[in-house]
Coordinates of C-alpha atoms and ligand atoms in Angstrom, one line a residue:
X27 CA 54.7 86.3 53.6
X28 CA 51.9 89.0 53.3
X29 CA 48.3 87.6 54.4
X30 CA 46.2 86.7 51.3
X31 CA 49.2 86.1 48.7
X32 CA 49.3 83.0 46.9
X33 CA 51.7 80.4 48.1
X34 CA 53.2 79.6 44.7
X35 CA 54.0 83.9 44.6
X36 CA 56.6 83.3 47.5
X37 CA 56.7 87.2 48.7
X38 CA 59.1 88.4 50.1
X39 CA 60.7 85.2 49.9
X40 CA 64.5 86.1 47.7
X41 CA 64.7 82.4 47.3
X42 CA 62.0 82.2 45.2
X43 CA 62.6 81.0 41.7
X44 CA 59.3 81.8 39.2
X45 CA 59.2 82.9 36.0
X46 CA 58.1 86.2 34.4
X47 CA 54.9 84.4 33.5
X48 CA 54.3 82.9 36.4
X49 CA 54.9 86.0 38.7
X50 CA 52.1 87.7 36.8
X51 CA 50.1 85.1 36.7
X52 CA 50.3 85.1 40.3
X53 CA 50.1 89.0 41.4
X54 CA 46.4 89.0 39.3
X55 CA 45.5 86.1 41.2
X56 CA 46.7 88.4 44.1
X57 CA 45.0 91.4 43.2
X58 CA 41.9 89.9 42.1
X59 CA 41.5 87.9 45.3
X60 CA 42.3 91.5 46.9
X61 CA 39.8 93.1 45.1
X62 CA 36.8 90.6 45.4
X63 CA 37.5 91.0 49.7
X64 CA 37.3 94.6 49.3
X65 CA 33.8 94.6 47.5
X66 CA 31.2 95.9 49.3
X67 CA 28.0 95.8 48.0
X68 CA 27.9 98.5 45.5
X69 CA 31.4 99.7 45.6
X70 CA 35.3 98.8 46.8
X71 CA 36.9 100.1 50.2
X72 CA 40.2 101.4 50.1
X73 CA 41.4 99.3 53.2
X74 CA 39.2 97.2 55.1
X75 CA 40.9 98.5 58.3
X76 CA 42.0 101.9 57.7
X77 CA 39.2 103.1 55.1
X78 CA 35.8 101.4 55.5
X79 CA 34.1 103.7 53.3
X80 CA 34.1 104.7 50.2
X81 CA 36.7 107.1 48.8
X82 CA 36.4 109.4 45.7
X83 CA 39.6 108.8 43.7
X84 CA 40.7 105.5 45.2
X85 CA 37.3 104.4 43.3
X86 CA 38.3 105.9 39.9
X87 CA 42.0 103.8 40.1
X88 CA 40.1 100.5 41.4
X89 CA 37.6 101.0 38.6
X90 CA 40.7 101.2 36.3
X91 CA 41.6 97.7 37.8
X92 CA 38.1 96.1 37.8
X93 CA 37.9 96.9 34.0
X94 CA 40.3 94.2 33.9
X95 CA 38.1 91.4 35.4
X96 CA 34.4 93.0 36.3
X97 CA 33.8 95.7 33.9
X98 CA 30.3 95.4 35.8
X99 CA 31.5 96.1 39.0
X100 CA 34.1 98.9 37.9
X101 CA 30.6 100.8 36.2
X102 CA 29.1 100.6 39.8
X103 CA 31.6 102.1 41.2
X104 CA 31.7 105.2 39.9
X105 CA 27.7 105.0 39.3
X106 CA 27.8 104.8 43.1
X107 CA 30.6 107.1 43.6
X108 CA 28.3 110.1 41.2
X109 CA 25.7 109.2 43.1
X110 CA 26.5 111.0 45.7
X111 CA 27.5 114.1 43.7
X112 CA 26.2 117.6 45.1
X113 CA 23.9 120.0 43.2
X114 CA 27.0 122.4 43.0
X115 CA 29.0 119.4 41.1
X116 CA 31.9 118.4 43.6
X117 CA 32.0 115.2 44.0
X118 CA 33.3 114.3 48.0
X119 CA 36.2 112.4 48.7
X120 CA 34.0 110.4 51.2
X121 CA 30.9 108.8 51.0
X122 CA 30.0 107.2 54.3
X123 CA 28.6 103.6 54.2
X124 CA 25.6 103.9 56.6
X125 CA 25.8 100.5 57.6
X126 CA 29.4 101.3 59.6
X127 CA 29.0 101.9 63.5
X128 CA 29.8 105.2 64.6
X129 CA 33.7 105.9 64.9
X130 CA 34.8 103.4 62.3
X131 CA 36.5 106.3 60.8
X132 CA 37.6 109.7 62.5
X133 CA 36.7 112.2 60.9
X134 CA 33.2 110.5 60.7
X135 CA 29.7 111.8 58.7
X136 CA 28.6 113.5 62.4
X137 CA 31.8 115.8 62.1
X138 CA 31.2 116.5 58.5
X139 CA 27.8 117.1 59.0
X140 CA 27.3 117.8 54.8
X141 CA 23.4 116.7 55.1
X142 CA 22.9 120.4 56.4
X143 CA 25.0 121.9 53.2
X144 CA 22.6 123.4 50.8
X145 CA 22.8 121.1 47.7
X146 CA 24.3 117.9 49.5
X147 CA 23.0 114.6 48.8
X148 CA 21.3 112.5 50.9
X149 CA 24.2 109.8 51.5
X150 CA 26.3 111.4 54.1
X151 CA 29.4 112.2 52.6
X152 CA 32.7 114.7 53.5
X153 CA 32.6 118.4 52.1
X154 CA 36.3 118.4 50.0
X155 CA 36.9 117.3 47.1
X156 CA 40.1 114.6 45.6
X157 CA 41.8 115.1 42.3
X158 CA 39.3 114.5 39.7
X159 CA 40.6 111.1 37.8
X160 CA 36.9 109.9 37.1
X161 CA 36.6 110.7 33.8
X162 CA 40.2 109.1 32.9
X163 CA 39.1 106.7 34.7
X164 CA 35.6 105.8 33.2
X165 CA 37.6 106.1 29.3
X166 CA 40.1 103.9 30.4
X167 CA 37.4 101.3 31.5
X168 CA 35.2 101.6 28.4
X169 CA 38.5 101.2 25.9
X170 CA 39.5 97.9 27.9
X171 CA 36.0 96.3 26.7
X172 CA 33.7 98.6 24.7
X173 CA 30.3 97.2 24.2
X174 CA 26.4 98.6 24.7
X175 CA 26.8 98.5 28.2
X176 CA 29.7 100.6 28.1
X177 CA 28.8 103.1 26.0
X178 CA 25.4 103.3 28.1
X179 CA 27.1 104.0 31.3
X180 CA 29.2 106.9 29.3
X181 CA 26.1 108.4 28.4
X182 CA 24.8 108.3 31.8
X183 CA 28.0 109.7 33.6
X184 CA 29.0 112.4 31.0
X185 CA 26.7 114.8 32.6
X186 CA 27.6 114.5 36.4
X187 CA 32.0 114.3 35.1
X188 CA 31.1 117.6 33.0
X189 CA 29.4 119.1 36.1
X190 CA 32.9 117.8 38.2
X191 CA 34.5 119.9 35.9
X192 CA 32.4 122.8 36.0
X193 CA 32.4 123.0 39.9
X194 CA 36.6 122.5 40.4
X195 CA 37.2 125.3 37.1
X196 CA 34.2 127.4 38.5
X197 CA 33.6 127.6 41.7
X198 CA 37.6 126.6 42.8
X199 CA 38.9 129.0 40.4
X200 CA 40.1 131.0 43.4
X201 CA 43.3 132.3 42.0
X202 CA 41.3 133.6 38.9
X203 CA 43.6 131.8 36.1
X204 CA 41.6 129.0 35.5
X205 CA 43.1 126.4 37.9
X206 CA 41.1 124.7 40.9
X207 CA 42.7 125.3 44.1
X208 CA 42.4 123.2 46.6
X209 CA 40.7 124.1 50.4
X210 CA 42.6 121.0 52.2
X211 CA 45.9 118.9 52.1
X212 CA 43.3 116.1 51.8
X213 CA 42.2 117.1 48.6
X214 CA 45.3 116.5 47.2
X215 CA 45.2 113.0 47.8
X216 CA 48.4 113.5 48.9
X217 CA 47.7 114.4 52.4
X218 CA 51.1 114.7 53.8
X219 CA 53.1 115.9 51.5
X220 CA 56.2 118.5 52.4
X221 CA 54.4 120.3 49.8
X222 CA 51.8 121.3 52.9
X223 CA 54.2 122.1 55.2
X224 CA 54.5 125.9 54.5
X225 CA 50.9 126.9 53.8
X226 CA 49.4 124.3 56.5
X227 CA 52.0 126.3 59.2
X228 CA 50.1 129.2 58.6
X229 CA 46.5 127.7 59.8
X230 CA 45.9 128.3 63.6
X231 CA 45.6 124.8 65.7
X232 CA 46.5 123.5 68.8
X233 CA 47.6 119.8 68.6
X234 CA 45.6 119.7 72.5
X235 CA 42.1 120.0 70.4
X236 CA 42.8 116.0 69.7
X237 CA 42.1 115.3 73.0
X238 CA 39.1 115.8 72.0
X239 CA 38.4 113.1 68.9
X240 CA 39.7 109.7 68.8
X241 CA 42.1 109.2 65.9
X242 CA 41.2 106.3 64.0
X243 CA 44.0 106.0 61.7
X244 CA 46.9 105.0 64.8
X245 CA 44.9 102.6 66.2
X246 CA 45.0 100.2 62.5
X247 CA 48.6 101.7 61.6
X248 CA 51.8 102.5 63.4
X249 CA 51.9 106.1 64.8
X250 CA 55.2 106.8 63.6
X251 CA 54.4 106.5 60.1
X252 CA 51.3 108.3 60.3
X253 CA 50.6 112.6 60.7
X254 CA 51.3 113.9 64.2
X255 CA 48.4 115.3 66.6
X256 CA 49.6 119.1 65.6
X257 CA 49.0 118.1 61.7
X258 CA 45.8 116.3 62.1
X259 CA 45.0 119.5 64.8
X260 CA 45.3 121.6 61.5
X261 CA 43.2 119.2 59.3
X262 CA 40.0 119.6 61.7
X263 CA 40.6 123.4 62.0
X264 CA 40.4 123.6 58.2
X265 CA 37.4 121.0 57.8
X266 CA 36.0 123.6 60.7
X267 CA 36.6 126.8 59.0
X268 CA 34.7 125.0 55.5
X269 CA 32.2 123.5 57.5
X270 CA 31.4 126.3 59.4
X271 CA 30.4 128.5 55.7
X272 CA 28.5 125.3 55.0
X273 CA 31.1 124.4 52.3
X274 CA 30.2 127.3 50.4
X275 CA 33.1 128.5 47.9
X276 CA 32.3 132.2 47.5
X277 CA 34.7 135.0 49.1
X278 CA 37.1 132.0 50.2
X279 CA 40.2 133.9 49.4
X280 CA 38.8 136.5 52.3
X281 CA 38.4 133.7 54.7
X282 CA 39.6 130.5 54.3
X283 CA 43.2 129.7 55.7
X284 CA 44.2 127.3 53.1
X285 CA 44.1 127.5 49.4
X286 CA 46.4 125.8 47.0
X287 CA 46.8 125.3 43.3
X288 CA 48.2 121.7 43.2
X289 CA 50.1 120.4 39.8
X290 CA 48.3 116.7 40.2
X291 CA 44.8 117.9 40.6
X292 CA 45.6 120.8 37.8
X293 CA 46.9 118.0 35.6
X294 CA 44.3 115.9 36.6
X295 CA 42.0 118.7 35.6
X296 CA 42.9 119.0 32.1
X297 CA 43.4 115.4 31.5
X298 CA 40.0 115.1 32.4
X299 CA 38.9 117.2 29.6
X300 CA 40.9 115.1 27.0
X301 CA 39.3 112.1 28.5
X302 CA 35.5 114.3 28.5
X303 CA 36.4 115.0 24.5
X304 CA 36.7 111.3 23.6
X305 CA 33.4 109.9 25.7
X306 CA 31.6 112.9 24.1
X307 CA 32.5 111.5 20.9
X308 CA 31.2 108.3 21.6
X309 CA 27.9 109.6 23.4
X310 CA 27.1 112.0 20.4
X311 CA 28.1 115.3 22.2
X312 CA 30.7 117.9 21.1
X313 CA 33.8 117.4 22.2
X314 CA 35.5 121.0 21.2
X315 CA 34.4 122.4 24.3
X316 CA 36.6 120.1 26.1
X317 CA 39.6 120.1 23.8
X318 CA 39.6 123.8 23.7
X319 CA 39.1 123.8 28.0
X320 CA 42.0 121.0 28.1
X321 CA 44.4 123.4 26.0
X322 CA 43.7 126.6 28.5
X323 CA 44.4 124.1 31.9
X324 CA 47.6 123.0 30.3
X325 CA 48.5 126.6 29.7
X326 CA 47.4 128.0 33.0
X327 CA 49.5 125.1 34.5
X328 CA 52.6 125.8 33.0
X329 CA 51.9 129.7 33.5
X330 CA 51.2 129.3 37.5
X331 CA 53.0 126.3 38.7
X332 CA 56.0 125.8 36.5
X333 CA 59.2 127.1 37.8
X334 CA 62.0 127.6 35.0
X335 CA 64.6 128.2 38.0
X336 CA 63.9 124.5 39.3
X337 CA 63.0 122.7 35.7
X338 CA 59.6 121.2 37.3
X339 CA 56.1 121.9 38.8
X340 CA 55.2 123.3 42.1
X341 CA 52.4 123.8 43.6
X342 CA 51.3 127.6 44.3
X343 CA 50.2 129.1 47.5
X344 CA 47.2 130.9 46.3
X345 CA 46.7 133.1 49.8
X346 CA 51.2 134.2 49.7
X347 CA 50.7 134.0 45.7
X348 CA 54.3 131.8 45.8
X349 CA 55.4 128.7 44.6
X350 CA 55.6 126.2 47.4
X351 CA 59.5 125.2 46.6
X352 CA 59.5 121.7 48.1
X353 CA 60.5 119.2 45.1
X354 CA 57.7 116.5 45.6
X355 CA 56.7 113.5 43.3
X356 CA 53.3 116.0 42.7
X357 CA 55.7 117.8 40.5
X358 CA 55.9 114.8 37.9
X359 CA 52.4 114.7 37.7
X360 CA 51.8 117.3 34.8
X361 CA 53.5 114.4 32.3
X362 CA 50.3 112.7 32.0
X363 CA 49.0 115.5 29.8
X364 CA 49.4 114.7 26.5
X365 CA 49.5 118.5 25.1
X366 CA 52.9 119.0 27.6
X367 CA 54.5 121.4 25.6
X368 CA 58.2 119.8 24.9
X369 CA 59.7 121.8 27.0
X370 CA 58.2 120.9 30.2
X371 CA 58.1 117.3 28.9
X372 CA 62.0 117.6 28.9
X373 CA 62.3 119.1 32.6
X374 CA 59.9 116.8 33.9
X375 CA 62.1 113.6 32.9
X376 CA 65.2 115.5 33.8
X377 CA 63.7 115.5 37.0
X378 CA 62.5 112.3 37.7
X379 CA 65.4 111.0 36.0
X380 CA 67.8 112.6 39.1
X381 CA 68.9 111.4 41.8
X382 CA 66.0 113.0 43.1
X383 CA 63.1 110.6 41.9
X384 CA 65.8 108.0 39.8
X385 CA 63.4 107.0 37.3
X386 CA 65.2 104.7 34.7
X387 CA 64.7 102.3 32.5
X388 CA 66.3 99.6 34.7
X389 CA 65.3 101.2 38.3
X390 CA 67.3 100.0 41.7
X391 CA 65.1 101.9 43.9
X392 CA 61.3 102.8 43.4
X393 CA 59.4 106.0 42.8
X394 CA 59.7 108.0 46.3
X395 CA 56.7 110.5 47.1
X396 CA 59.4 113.0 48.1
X397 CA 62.9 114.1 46.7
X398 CA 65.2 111.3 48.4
X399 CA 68.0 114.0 48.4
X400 CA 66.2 116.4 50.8
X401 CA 66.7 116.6 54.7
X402 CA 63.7 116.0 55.5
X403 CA 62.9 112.9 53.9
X404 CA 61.3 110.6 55.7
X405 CA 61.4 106.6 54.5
X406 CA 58.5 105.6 56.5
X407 CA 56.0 108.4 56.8
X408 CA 52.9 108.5 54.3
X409 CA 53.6 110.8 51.6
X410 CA 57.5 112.2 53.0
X411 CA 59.1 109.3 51.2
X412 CA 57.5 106.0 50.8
X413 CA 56.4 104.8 47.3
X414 CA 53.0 104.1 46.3
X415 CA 51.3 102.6 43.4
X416 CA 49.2 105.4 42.3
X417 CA 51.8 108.1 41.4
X418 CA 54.0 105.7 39.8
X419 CA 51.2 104.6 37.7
X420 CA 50.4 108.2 36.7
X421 CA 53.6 108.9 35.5
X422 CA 53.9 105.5 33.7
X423 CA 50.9 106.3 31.8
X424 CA 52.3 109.3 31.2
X425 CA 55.9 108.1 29.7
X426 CA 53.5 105.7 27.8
X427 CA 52.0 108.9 26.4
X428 CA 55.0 111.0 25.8
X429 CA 56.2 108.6 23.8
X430 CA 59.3 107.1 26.6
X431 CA 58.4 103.0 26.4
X432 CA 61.8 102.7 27.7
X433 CA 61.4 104.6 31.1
X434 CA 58.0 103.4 31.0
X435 CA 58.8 99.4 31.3
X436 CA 61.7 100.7 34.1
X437 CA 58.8 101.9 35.8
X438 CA 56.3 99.1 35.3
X439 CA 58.9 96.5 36.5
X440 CA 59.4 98.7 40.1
X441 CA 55.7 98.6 40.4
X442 CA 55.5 94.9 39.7
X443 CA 58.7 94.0 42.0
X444 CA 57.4 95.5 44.8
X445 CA 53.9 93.8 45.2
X446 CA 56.0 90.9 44.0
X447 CA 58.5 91.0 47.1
X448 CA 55.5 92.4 49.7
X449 CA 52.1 92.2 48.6
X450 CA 49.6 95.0 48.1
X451 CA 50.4 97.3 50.8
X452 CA 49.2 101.0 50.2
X453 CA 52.5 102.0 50.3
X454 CA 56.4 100.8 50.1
X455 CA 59.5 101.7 51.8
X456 CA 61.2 103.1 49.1
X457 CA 65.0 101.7 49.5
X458 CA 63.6 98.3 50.4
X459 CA 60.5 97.7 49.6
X460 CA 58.9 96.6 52.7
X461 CA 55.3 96.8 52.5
X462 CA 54.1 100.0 54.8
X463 CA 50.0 100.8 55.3
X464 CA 47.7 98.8 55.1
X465 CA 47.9 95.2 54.1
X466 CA 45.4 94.9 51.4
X467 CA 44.7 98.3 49.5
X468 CA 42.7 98.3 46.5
X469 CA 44.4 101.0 44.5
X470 CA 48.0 98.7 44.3
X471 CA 45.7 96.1 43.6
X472 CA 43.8 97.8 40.5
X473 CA 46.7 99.3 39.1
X474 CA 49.1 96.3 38.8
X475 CA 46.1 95.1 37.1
X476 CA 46.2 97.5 34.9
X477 CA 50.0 97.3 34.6
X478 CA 50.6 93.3 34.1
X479 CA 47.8 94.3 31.3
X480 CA 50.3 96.6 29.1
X481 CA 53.3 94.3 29.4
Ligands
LIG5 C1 42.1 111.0 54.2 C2 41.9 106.4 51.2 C3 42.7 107.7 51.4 C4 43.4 108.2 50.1 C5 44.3 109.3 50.3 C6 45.3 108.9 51.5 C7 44.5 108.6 52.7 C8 42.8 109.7 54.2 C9 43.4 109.5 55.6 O1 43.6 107.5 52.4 O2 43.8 109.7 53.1 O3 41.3 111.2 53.0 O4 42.7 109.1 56.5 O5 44.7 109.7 55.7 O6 46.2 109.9 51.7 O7 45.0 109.6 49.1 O8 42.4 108.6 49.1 O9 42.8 105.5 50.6

C-alpha cells in the first residue's frame, strides 16, 4: 500500500471489495489528506521530495483541486504564483521558497540568477516559462463556488493573466504567426518528451559538464526512469544560452538554439483567451478582445502545427521550420479548445482512439504520454510512456467539451482506477499501473478532485 492512503481504500490490494461510493469517498479523503501535507504556507509543492518549491502550472491544476475543498487556499495560490510575475509579463515556472537550504533543487535560484534580469521580481524565481493554464484555471475555481470573494480575486488577477498573454503572443511570437514558441523542453511541461529529441540534438553539450552540478532529481527518484546526464547537459546549455541575454526575447531566432511551437502550450494559449473572455465578463471588462485573440490562436494552430498527412498536431521546429513528426500525447492536447473546427475534432479522436493512445469508453490500459506503438517507447521513463494525471485530465475536459460524455467517463474511470490501485504518484506505468515518481504529487491529487466532482 502507498504511504498516506487510507486503510479502508486497500490500494493496490485486487482483493479489495468497495463500492463505487466508497472508493470515491476514499480517493478525496486521499487527495485531500495529500493536499493539506503539501501546503506550504502560501502555496502547494508539487512533491515534497522531488519539487520543494513552487511550480507555475502544477499551481494552476492544484488550484483546480483546492476549489474543491479550500477555495481560499486555491486563490492564494495563484495570488502567490502572480506575485512573482515579471514586468515583461511571463510568469516563471519556478518560484524559489527562500526558506529551502541551498541545493534542495538543482537547478537552484544561484544558477538562475533571474534577480539580475531587468524586470524580475524580487522572489528568486527561474527565467522560462510553463504552459499558461492559469486563467482556465482561476474560471474553473470561481464557477465551482462563485461568491464576492471570488469575483474579487478575478478582478485582481485579470490584469497580470492578460499581461501572461501579452508576453507568450508578444514577445514569444518568434515564428511571426501568432503562436508562442517555447525557449526550453521545460517549458512544455513535458520535459522529456520524444517530441524534443530532434531539435534538443541540435543544441551543443557535453554530458561531462554534470560533473560539475549535483543532480537533485536521481538522488529522490530512480535514475533509470529519469533524463540521462547528455539530456540534462542540454537543459543547462539552454538555461545558459537564456541566461546569458538576461532572458531577454528580442533577436532569439538569431541566437537561441532551441525554439518550438508546442500544440499544448498553443492550445493552452487560446483556451486561455476563452477563459480571459468569461472573467472579463464578470469583472466588467470587454471580453471581445479575447474572443477575437482566441479565434486567431486556434487558426494559427491548425495552420502551423496540424499535419493532414498524420490526422493530428505536432509540434513545429521554429529554427528547421518542420513539424517535429513524433506522435506524442501533446498532439491530443488542441481538443480542449472549444472552437476545434470539426475537422480536427474528428482526427484528434481518431487518434487517441488507436492503438496508439486507446482512448475508449471502457479503457484496458491508460492514457500513455507517448504513442505505445513506437520503438522507442519507453514504459518507465517520465514523459516516453508513462501516464499522468494531467494530460488525461486535459483531454477529458476536452471530450466533456466537444460534446464525447462517452469517451469522457472511459477516461475519468482510468484516471480514478489508477490512484485507486496505487495512490497519487506523479505518474503511472501505463500497462500496469504501478505508481512511478513521486509518492505524493499534488497535481493527481487536484485533479481526481476535480474528476470524482463531475461523476
Ligand atoms: C522541471 C514539477 C515539474 C512539472 C513538470 C515536470 C517536472 C521539472 C523537473 O516537474 O519538471 O521543471 O525537475 O523535471 O516535467 O511538468 O511542472 O512538478
Amino acid at each position: 500500500m502507498s504511504a498516506g492512503t487510507p486503510a479502508e481504500l486497500r490500494v493496490g490490494d485486487p482483493s479489495a471489495r468497495v463500492s463505487g461510493a466508497e472508493r470515491a469517498a476514499a480517493l478525496r479523503r486521499l487527495a485531500i489528506t495529500t493536499l493539506d501535507a503539501n501546503w506550504e504556507h502560501d502555496h502547494t509543492v508539487p512533491s515534497r521530495t522531488l519539487y520543494p518549491h513552487q511550480w507555475s502550472w502544477d499551481s494552476a491544476f492544484i488550484a483546480v483541486g483546492l476549489a474543491h475543498f479550500r477555495p481560499d487556499r486555491a486563490w492564494r495560490e495563484l495570488r502567490t504564483l502572480l506575485a512573482a510575475q515579471w514586468a515583461d509579463g511571463r510568469v516563471p515556472h519556478i518560484v524559489f521558497n527562500p526558506a529551502l537550504r541551498a541545493g534542495s533543487y538543482f537547478p537552484g535560484p544561484e544558477f538562475w540568477d533571474s534577480t539580475r534580469a531587468d524586470g524580475a521580481p524580487a522572489a528568486a524565481t527561474s527565467g522560462i516559462v510553463q504552459p499558461p493554464v492559469h486563467a482556465p484555471a482561476a474560471w474553473l475555481v470561481h464557477r465551482r463556488a462563485p461568491s464576492e470573494v471570488s469575483v474579487r480575486a478575478l478582478r485582481e488577477l485579470y490584469p497580470r493573466l492578460v499581461a501572461q498573454q501579452r508576453y507568450l503572443t508578444g514577445r514569444r511570437d518568434v515564428g511571426g504567426a501568432g503562436l508562442a514558441a517555447v525557449v526550453h523542453p521545460w517549458e512544455s511541461g513535458l520535459d522529456n518528451s520524444p517530441a524534443w529529441d530532434a531539435p534538443l540534438a541540435a543544441v551543443p553539450a557535453d554530458a561531462d559538464i554534470m560533473r560539475a552540478y549535483r543532480r537533485h532529481d536521481t538522488a529522490h527518484a530512480d535514475a533509470a526512469h529519469r533524463p540521462t546526464d547528455l539530456d540534462y547537459a542540454r537543459y543547462v546549455a539552454l538555461v545558459d544560452a537564456y541566461r546569458a541575454g538576461r532572458y531577454r526575447d528580442d533577436g532569439l531566432l538569431g541566437r537561441h538554439p532551441f525554439l518550438v511551437e508546442c500544440p499544448l502550450v498553443n492550445a493552452a494559449l487560446g483556451l486561455a483567451e476563452h477563459a480571459l473572455a468569461r472573467i472579463a465578463t464578470v469583472v466588467g471588462a470587454d471580453p471581445g478582445p479575447h474572443r477575437e485573440r482566441a479565434a486567431r490562436i486556434t487558426e494559427a494552430l491548425v495552420d502551423r502545427l496540424y499535419d493532414p498527412a498524420t490526422g493530428t498536431f505536432h509540434p513545429r521546429d521554429v529554427r528547421a521550420d518542420r513539424l517535429i513528426p513524433a506522435r506524442t500525447v501533446l498532439g491530443l492536447m488542441p481538443l480542449v479548445l472549444p472552437d476545434l473546427p470539426a475537422r480536427q475534432v474528428q482526427a484528434v479522436l481518431a487518434e487517441a482512439g488507436s492503438p496508439r493512445f486507446g482512448l475508449a469508453a471502457r479503457m484496458d490500459r491508460p492514457l500513455p504520454a507517448y504513442d505505445r506503438t513506437a520503438p522507442d517507447f519507453e514504459p518507465l521513463r517520465y514523459w516516453r510512456g508513462p501516464s499522468w494525471l494531467n494530460t488525461s485530465w486535459l483531454l477529458w475536459r476536452g471530450l466533456l467539451t466537444h460534446h464525447r460524455p462517452d469517451l469522457a467517463a472511459g477516461l475519468r474511470e482510468s484516471m480514478l482506477a489508477l490512484v485507486a490501485r496505487s495512490g497519487c504518484h506523479e505518474y503511472f506505468h501505463p500497462d500496469t499501473g504501478a505508481g512511478l515518481g513521486s509518492p505524493a504529487f499534488s497535481w493527481t491529487a487536484a485533479l481526481l478532485l476535480d474528476a470524482l466532482a463531475e461523476g
